[in-house]
Short mmCIF file of C-alpha atoms in Angstrom, two decimals:
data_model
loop_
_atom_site.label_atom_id
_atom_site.label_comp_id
_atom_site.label_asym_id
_atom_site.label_seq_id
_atom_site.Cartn_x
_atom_site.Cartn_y
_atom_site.Cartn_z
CA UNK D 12 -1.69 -15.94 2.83
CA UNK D 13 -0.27 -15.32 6.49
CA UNK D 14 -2.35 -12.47 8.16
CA UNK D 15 -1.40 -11.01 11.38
CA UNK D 16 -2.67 -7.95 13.45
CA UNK D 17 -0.24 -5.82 15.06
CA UNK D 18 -0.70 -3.73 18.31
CA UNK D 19 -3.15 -1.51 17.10
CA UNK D 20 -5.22 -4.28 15.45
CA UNK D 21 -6.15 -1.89 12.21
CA UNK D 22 -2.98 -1.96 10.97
CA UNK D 23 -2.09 -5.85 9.19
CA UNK D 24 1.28 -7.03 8.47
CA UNK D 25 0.15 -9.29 5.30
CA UNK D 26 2.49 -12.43 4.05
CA UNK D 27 1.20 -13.51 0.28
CA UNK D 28 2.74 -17.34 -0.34
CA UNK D 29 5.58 -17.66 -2.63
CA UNK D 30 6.16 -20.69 -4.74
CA UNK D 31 9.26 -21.04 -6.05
CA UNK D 32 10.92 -23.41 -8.34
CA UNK D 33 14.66 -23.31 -10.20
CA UNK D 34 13.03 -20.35 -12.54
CA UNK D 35 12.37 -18.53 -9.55
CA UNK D 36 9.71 -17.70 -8.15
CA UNK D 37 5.53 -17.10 -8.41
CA UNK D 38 3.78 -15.22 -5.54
CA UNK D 39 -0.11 -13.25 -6.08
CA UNK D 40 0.42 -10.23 -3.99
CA UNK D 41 -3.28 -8.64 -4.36
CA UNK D 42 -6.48 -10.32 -4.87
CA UNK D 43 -9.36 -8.54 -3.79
CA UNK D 44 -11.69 -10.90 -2.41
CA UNK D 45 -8.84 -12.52 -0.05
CA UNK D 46 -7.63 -9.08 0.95
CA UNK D 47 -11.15 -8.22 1.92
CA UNK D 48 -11.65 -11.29 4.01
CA UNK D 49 -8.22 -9.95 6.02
CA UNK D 50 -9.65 -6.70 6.53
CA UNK D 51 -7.84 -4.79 3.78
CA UNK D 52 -10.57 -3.32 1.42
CA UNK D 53 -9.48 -1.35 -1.51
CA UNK D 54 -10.74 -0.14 -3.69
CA UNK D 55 -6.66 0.76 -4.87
CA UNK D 56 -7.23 3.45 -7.51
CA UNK D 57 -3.11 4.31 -7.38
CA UNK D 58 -0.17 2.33 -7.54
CA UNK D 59 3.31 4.35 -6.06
CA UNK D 60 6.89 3.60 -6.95
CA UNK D 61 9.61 5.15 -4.70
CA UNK D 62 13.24 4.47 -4.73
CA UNK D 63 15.63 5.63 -2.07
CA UNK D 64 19.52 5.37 -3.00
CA UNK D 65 20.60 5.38 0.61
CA UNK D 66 20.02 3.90 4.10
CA UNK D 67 18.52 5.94 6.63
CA UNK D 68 16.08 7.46 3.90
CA UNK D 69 13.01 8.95 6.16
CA UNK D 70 9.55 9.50 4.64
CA UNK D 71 6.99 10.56 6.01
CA UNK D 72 5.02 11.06 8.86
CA UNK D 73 2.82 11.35 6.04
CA UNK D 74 -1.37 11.41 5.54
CA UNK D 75 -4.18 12.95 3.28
CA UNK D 76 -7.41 13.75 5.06
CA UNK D 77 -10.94 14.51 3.65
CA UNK D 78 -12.53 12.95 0.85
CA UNK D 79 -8.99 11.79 -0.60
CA UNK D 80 -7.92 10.34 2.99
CA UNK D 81 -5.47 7.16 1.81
CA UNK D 82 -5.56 3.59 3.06
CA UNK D 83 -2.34 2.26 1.97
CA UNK D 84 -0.68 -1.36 1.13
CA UNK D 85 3.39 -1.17 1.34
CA UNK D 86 5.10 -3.30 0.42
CA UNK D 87 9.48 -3.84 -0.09
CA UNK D 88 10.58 -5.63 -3.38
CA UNK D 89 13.97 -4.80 -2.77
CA UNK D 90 15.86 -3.83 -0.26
CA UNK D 91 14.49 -3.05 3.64
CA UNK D 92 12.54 -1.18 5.52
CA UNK D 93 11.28 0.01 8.59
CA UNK D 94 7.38 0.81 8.18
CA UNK D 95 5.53 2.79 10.68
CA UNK D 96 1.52 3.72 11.56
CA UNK D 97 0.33 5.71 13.93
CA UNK D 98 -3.18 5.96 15.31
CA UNK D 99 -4.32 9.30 14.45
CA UNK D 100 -7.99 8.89 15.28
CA UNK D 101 -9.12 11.25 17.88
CA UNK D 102 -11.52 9.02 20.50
CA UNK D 103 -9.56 5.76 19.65
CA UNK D 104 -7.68 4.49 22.67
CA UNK D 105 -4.74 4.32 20.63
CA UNK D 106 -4.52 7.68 19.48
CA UNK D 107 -0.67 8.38 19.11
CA UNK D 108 0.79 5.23 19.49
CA UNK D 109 2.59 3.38 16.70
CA UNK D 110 3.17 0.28 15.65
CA UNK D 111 6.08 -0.76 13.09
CA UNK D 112 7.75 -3.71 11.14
CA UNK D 113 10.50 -4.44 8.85
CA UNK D 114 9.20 -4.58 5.58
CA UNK D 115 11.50 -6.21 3.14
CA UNK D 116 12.10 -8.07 -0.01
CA UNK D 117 13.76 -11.21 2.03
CA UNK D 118 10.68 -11.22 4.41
CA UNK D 119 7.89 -10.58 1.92
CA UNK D 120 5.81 -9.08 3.95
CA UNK D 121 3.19 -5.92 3.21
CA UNK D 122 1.88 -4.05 5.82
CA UNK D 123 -1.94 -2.62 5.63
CA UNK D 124 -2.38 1.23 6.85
CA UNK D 125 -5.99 2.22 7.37
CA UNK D 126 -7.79 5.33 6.54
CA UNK D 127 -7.23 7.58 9.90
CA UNK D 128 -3.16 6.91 10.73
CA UNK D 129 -0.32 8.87 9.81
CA UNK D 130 2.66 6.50 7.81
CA UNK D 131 6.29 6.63 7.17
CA UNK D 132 9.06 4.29 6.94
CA UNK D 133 13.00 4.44 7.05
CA UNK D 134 15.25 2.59 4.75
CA UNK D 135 17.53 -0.27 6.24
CA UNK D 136 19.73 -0.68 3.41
CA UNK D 137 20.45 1.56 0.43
CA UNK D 138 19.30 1.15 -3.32
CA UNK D 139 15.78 0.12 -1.20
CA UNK D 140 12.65 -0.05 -4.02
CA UNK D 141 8.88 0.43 -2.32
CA UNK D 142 5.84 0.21 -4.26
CA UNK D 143 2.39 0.51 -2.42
CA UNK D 144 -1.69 0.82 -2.98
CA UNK D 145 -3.16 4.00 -1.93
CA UNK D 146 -6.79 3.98 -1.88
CA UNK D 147 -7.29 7.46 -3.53
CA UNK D 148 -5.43 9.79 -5.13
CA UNK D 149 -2.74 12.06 -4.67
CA UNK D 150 -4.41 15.37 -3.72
CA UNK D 151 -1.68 18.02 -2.53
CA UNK D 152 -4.24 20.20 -0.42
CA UNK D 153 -5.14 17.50 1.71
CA UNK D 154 -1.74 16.22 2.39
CA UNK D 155 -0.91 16.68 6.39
CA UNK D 156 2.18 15.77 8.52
CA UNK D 157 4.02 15.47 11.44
CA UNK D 158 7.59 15.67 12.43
CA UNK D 159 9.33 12.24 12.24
CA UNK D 160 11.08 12.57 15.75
CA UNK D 161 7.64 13.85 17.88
CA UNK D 162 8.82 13.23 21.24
CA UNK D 163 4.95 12.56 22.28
CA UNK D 164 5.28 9.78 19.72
CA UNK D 165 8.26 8.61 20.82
CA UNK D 166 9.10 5.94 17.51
CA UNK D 167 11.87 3.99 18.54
CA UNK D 168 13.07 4.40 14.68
CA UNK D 169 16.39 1.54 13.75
CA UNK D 170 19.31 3.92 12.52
CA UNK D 171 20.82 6.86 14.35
CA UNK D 172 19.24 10.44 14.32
CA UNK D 173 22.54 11.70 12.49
CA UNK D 174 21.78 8.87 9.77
CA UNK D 175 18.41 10.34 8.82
CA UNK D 176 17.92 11.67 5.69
CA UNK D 177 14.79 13.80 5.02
CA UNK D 178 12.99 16.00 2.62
CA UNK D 179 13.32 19.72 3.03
CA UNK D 180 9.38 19.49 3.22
CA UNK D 181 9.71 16.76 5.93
CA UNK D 182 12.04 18.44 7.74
CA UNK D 183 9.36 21.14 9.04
CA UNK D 184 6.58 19.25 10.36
CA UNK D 185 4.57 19.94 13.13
CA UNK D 186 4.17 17.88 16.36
CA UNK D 187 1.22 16.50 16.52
CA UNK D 188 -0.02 18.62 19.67
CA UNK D 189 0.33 20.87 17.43
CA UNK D 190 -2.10 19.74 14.27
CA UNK D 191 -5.68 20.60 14.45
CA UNK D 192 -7.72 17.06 14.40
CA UNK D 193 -6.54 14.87 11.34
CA UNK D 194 -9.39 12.55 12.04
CA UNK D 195 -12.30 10.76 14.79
CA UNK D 196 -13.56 7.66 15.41
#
């Protein structure tokens, strides 16, 4: 397993081997004690499945805070996409910078998003299939956001602003001078 930290060390772009053959092919994409010696955790007590039909799908910039705050392992098993964290800690000296990379079923890569940063990701192609590890569970009062195109931010996303395609909920978002503190260091 390849395991390299990005910008903001926290956040792990994860490569679990493959071993293919003419059946196809084998690869062990969790396993809890060699996660934890890469610095991703768990415990995973959810497992998400989201399909997006088109490219330039937009989700997020997504979080839960509180006791239900969400660590979360992406990961692209078909299709591409671009995945995106950003430090949300207040007192870490990378509060509100991102870091991103293409996350895709050719690649096989999985990126790790620690408790404390916001996360979304953008499709690259259409019919694009995500599944990822959340940490806890869905709870819908401690969801939080912020706009996708935050200036302060300042994402340099892959597709076109016209090409985004959003959520009417996503759509709405606050900047994130604008959020009260979504978590500290």
């Amino acid at each position: 397993m390849k395991v390299e930290a990005l910008a903001i060390p926290e956040v792990k772009l994860i490569t679990p081997p493959r071993f293919n053959d003419p059946r196809g092919f084998f690869s062990e994409t969790w396993n809890a004690g060699r996660f934890a010696d890469a610095g991703v955790p768990g415990p995973f007590v959810q497992d998400n499945h989201a399909v997006s039909t088109a490219r330039g799908v937009l989700r997020g910039l997504h979080c839960q805070v509180g006791a239900n705050a969400q660590g979360k392992l992406v990961r692209c098993v078909k299709g591409a996409i671009f995945d995106v964290a950003i430090d949300v800690r207040r007192g870490s000296p990378n509060f509100g910078k991102w870091v991103g990379a293409e996350i895709s079923a050719e690649n096989w890569t999985q990126i790790w998003v620690p408790v404390g940063f916001l996360h979304a990701y953008c499709t690259l192609t259409a019919e694009t299939e995500v599944i990822y590890k959340v940490t806890a569970p869905y709870d819908k009062p401690a969801e939080r956001g912020v706009i996708w195109n935050d200036p302060d931010i300042g994402i340099a996303w892959p597709i076109a602003e016209e090409e985004v395609i959003l959520s009417d909920k996503d759509k709405v978002l606050p900047r994130l001078r604008d959020c009260p503190p979504l978590f500290h260091v």
